[in-house]
Short mmCIF file of C-alpha atoms in Angstrom, two decimals:
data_model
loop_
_atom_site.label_atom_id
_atom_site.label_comp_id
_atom_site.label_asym_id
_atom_site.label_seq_id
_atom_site.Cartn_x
_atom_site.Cartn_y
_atom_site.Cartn_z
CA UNK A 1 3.52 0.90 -12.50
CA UNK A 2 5.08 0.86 -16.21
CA UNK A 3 5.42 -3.08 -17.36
CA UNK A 4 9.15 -4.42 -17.14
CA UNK A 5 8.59 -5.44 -20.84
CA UNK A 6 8.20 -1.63 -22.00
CA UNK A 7 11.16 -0.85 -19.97
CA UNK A 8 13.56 -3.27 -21.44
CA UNK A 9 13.42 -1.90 -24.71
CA UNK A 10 14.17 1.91 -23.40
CA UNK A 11 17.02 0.88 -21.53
CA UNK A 12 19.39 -1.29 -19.74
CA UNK A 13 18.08 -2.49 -16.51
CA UNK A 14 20.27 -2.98 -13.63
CA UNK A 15 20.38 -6.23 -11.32
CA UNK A 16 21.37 -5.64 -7.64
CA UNK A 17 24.78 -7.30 -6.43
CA UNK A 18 25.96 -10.47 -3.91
CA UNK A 19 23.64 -10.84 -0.87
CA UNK A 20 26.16 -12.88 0.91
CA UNK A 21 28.97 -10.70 0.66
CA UNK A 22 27.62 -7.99 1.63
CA UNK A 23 26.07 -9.90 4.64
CA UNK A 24 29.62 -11.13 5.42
CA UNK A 25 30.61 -7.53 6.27
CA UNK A 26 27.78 -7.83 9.43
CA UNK A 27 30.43 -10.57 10.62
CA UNK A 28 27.07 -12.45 12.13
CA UNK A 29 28.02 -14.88 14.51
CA UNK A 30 25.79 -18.25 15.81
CA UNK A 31 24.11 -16.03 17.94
CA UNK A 32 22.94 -13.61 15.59
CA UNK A 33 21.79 -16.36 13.22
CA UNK A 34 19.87 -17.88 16.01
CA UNK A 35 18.21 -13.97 17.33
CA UNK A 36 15.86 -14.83 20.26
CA UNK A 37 13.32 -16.79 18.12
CA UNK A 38 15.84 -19.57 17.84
CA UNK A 39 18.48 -19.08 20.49
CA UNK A 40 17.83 -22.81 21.81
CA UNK A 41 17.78 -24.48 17.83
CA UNK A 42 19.23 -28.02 18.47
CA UNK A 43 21.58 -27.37 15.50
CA UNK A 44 23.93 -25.07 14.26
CA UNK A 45 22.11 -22.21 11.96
CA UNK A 46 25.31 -20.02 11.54
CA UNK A 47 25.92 -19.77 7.48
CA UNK A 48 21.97 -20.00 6.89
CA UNK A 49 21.56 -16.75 5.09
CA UNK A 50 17.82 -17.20 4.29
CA UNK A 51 16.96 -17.51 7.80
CA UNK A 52 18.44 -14.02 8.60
CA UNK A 53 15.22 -12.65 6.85
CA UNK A 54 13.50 -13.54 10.14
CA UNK A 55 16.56 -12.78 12.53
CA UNK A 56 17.88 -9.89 11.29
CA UNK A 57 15.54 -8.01 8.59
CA UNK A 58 17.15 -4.53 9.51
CA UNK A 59 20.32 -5.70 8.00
CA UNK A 60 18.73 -7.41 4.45
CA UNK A 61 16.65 -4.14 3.94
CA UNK A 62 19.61 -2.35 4.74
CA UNK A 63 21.53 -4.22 1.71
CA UNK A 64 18.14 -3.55 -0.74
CA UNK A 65 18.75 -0.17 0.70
CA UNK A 66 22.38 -0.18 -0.44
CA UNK A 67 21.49 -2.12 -3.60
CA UNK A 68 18.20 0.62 -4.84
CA UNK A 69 20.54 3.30 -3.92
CA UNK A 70 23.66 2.17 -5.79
CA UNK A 71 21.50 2.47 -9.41
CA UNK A 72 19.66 -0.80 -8.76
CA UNK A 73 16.49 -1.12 -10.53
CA UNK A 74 16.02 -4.59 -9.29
CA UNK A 75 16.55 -7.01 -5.92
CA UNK A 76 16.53 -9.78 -5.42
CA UNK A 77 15.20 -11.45 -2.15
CA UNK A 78 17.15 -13.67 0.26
CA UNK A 79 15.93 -16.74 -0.54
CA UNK A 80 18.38 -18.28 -2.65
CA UNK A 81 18.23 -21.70 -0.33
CA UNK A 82 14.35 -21.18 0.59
CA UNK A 83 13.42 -24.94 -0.67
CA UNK A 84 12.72 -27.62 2.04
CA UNK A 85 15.20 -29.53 0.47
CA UNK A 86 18.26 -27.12 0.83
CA UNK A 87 16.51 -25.90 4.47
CA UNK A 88 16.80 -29.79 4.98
CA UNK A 89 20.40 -28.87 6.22
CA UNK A 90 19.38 -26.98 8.93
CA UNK A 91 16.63 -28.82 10.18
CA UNK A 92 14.20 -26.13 8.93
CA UNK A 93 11.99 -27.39 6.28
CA UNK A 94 8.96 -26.08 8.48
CA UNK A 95 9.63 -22.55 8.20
CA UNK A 96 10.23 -22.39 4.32
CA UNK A 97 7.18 -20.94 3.29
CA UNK A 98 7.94 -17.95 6.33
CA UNK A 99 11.54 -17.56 4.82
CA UNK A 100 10.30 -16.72 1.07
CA UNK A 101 7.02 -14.81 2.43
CA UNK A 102 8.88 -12.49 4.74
CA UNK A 103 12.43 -12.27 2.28
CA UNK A 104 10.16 -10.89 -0.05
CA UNK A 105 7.83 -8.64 1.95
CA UNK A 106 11.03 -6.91 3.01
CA UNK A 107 12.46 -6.03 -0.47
CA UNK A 108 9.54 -5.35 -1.40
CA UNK A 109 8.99 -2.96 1.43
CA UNK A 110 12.00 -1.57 0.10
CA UNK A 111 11.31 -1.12 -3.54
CA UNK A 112 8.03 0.53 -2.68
CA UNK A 113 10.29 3.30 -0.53
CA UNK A 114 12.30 3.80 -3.69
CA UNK A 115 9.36 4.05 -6.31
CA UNK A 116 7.58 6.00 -4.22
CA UNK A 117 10.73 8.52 -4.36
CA UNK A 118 11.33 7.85 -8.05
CA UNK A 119 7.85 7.26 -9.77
CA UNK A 120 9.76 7.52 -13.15
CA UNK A 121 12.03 4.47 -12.09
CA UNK A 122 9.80 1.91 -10.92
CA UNK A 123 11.71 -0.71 -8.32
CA UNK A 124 11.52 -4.10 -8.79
CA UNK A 125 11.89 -7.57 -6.49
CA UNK A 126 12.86 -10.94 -8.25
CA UNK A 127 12.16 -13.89 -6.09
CA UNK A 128 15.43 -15.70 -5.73
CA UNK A 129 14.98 -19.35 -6.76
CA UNK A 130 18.46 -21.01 -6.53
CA UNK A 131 19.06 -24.55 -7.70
CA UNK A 132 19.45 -26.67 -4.46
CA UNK A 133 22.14 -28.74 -3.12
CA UNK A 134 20.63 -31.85 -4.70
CA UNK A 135 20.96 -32.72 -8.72
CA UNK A 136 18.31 -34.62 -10.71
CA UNK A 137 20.54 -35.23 -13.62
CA UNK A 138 23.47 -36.95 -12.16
CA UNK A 139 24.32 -39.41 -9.58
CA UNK A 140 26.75 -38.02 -6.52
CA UNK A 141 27.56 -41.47 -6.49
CA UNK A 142 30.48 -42.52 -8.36
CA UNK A 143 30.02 -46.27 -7.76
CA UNK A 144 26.91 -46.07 -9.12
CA UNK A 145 25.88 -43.73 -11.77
CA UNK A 146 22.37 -44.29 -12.19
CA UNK A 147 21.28 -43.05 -8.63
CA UNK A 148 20.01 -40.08 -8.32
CA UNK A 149 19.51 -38.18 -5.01
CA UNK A 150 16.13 -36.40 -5.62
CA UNK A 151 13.22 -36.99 -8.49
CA UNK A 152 12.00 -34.33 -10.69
CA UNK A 153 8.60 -34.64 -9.00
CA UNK A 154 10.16 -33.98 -5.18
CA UNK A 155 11.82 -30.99 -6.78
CA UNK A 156 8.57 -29.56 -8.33
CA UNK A 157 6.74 -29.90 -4.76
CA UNK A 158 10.03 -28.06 -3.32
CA UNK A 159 9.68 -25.20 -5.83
CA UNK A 160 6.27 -24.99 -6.21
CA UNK A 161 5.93 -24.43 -1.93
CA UNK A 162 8.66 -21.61 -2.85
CA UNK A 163 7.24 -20.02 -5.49
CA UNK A 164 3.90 -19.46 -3.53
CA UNK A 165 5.60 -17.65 -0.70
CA UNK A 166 7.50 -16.04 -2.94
CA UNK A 167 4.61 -14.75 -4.61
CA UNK A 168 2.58 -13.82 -1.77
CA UNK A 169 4.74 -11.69 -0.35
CA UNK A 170 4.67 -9.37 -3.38
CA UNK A 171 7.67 -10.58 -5.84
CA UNK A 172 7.49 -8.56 -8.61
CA UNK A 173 9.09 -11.53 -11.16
CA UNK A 174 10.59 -14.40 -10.42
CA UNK A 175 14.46 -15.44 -11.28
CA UNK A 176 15.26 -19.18 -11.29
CA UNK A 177 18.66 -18.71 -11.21
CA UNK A 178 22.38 -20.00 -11.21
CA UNK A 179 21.27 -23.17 -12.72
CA UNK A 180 23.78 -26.35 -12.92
CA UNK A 181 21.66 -28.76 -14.05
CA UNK A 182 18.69 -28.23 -16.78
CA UNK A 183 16.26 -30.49 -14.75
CA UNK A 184 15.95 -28.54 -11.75
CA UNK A 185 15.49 -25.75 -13.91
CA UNK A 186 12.68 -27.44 -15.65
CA UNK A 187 11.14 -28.50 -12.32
CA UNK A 188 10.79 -24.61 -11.22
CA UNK A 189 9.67 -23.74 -14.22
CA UNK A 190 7.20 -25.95 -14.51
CA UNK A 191 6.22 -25.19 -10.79
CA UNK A 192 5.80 -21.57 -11.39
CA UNK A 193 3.75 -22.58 -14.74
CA UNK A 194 1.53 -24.98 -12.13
CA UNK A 195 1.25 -21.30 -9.82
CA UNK A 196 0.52 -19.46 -12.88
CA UNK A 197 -2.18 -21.55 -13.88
CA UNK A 198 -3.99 -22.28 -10.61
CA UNK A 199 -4.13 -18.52 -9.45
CA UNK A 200 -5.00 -16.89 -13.33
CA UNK A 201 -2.08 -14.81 -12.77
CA UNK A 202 1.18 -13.99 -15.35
CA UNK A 203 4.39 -13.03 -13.98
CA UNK A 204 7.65 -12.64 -15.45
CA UNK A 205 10.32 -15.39 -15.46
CA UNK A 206 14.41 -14.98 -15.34
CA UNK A 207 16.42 -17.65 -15.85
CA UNK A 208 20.25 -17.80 -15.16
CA UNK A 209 22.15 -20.75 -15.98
CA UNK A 210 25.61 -20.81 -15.10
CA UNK A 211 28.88 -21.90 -16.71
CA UNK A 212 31.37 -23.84 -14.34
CA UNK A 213 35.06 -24.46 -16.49
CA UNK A 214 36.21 -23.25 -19.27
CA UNK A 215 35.05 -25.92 -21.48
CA UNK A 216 31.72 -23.46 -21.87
CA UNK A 217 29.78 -25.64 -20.11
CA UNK A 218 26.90 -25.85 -17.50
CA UNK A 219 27.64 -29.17 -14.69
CA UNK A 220 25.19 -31.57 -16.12
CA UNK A 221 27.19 -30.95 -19.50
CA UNK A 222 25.29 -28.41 -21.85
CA UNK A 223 26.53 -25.73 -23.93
CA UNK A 224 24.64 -22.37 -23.78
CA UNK A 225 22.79 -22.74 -27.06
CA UNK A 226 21.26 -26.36 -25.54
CA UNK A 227 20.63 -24.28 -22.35
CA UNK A 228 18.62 -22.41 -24.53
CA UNK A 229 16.71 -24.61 -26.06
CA UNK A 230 16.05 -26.65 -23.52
CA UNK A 231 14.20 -24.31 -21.60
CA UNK A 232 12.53 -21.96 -24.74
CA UNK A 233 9.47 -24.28 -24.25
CA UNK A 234 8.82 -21.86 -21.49
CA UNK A 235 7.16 -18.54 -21.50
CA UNK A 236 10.14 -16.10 -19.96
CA UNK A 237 11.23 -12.49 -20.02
CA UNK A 238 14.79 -13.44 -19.96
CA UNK A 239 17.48 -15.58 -19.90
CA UNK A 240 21.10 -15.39 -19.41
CA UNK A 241 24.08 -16.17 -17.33
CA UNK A 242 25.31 -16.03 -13.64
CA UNK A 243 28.20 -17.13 -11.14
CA UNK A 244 31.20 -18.97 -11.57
CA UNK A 245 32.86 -16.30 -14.38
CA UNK A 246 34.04 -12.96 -14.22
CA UNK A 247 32.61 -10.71 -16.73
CA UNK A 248 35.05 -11.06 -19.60
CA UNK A 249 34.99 -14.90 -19.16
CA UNK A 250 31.00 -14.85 -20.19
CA UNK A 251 31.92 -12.89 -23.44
CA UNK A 252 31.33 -16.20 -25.80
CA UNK A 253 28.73 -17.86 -24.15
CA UNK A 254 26.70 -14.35 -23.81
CA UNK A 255 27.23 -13.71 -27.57
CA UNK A 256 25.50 -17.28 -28.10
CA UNK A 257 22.46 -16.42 -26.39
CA UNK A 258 22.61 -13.04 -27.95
CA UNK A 259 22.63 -14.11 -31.43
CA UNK A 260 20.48 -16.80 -30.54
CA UNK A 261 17.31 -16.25 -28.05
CA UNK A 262 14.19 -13.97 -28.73
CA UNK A 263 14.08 -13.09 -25.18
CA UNK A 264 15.75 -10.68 -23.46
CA UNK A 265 19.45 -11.59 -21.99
CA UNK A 266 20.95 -10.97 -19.05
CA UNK A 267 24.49 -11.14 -17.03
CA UNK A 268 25.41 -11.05 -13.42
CA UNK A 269 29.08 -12.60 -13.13
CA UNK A 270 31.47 -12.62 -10.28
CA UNK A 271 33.80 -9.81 -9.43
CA UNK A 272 36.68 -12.07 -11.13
CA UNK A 273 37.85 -15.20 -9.77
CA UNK A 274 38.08 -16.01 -6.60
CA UNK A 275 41.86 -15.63 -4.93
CA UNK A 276 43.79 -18.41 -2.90
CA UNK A 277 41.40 -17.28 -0.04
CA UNK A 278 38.08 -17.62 -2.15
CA UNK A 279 37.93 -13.76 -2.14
CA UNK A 280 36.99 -11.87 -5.07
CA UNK A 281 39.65 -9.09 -6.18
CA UNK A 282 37.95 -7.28 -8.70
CA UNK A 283 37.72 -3.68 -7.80
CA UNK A 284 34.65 -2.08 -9.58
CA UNK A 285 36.12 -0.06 -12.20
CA UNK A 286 37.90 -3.10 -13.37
CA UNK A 287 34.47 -4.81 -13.53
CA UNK A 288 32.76 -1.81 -15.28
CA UNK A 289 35.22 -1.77 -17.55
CA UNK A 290 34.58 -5.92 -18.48
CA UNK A 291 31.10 -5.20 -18.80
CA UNK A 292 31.90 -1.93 -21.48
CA UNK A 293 32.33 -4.88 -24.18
CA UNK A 294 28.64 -6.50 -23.31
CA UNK A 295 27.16 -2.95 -24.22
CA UNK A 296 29.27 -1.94 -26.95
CA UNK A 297 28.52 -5.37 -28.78
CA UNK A 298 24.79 -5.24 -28.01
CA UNK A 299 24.55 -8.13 -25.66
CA UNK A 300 22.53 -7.84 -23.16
CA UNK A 301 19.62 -5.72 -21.44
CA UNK A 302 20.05 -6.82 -17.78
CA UNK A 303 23.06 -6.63 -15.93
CA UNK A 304 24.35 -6.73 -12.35
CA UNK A 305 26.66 -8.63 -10.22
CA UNK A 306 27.32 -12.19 -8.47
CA UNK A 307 29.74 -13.32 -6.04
CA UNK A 308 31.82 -11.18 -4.66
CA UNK A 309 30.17 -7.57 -5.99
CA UNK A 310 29.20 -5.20 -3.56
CA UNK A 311 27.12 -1.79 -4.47
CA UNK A 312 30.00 -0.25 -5.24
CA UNK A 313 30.47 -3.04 -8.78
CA UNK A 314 26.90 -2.48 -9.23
CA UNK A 315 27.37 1.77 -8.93
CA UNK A 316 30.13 1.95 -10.98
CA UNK A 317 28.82 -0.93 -13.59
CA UNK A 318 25.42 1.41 -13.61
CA UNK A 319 26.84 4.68 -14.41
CA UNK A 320 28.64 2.98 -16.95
CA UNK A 321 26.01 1.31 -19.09
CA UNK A 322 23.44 4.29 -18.64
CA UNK A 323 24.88 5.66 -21.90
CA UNK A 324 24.65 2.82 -24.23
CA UNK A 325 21.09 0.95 -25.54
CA UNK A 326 19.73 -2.29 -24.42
CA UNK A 327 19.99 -5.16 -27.23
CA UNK A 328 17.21 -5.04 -29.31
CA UNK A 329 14.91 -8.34 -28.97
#
């Protein structure tokens, strides 16, 4: 299979859309979270997405389906809470190396389907590595501002048992991704270094901070060139932004990283804003259009979608970019 590296410099890849959204269209119910493997779970599973790799993998490799076949040249698997300490919600910390191992043996399942079709456009399956619900940089105490709820080192155990199953099951690269806070970054990245180093293997690292207000700035406080920096100690094949912003909101910040990084960038926002309802609006010409000014100014080489994008953002934002060539890094 050509190297992801040689492709980036022939052309813009593209980054599949929003898992949950399109999972919300399923309208799963307790029931269907639970499937017959869990049906008597002493606690509510309904809104555990992850776990629907084990309860209902027709429907995720139905939306890498959806995804390949909008213009998709990579997934990415269904693991976005697979740590023990998001899984912690549900009770389910036991099952988290499962959760990665099968999330990513289905898209990759999936990608092989579509390769196998396409040999001239290889499919590809980033293992999801989200940032958990717990912050090593600040206190969610505001009586006392020098607890913290997790350590760096419980976090690198977390991601580390992630990054494994993730890696067994046949993730292509890995994309640590929508990242608040810089020190859980660090801890997955220096997990999958840890991985890398144990099994003598390279693999290719996204990273995907995100901006949360309009002050430009990730949660724990840094711009996008600190974001930068504080992570360039690290061997990836990208970096860029996610989440929170509609396309023409990450403008600035993706000019930064642009001008700024030797690696290659990429974008998935949000289709928009989210409405009064915390429903995205954006249809996807509207977002193609947004995404025109990334590629006419030369910003990126991997783009896709976030919250609220469906395969109809990420066919219309594909057709629209095939023209145009990636930034040159």
């Amino acid at each position: 299979m050509k190297d992801i590296k040689e492709i980036l410099k022939e052309r813009i890849l593209i980054l599949d859309g929003a898992m949950g959204t399109m999972l919300q269209r399923y309208k799963f119910q307790e029931e269907d979270f639970r499937g017959e493997r869990f049906k008597d779970w002493e606690h509510p599973l309904q809104g555990n997405n992850d776990l629907l790799s084990l309860t209902q993998p027709e429907a995720i490799a139905e939306v890498h389906r959806k995804y390949f076949g909008a213009g998709a040249d990579i997934v990415e698997t269904n693991t976005f809470s697979g740590t023990t300490i998001a899984m912690a919600d549900y009770h389910m910390e036991n099952l988290v190396y499962e959760l990665n191992y099968e999330s990513a043996r289905i898209a990759k399942m999936v990608a092989d389907e579509f390769t196998k079709k396409e040999p001239n456009k290889p499919r590809f399956v980033a293992g999801s590595i989200g940032p958990t619900n717990k912050t090593a940089s600040m206190s969610p105490d505001v009586n006392d501002p020098g607890y913290r709820a997790i350590s760096f080192d419980e976090l690198r155990i977390a991601y580390k048992q992630q990054v494994e199953a993730l890696l067994d099951g046949g993730s292509d690269l890995l994309l640590v991704e929508t990242i608040f806070d810089t020190l859980n970054a660090k801890a997955a990245l220096f997990a999958i270094e840890e991985v890398k180093e144990e099994r003598n293997i390279d693999v290719p690292i996204m990273v995907s901070g995100t901006i949360t207000d309009a002050s430009g700035r990730t949660l724990s406080g840094q711009t996008a060139e600190a974001f930068l920096i504080s992570i360039s100690h690290i061997p990836i094949l990208s970096v860029g932004f996610n989440c929170a912003l509609g396309a023409s909101q990450l403008i600035p910040h993706l000019e930064v990283l642009s001008t700024k990084s030797e690696h290659a960038v990429s974008a998935h926002p949000n289709a928009g804003l989210p409405n009064a309802f915390g429903e995205y609006d954006e249809t996807p010409d509207q977002m193609a259009e947004q995404i025109r000014e990334y590629v006419e100014k030369g910003l990126i080489n991997i783009v896709g979608g976030c919250c609220g994008t469906t395969p109809e953002h990420i066919t219309a934002i594909a057709k629209m970019v095939e023209n145009f060539a990636p930034r040159e890094f």
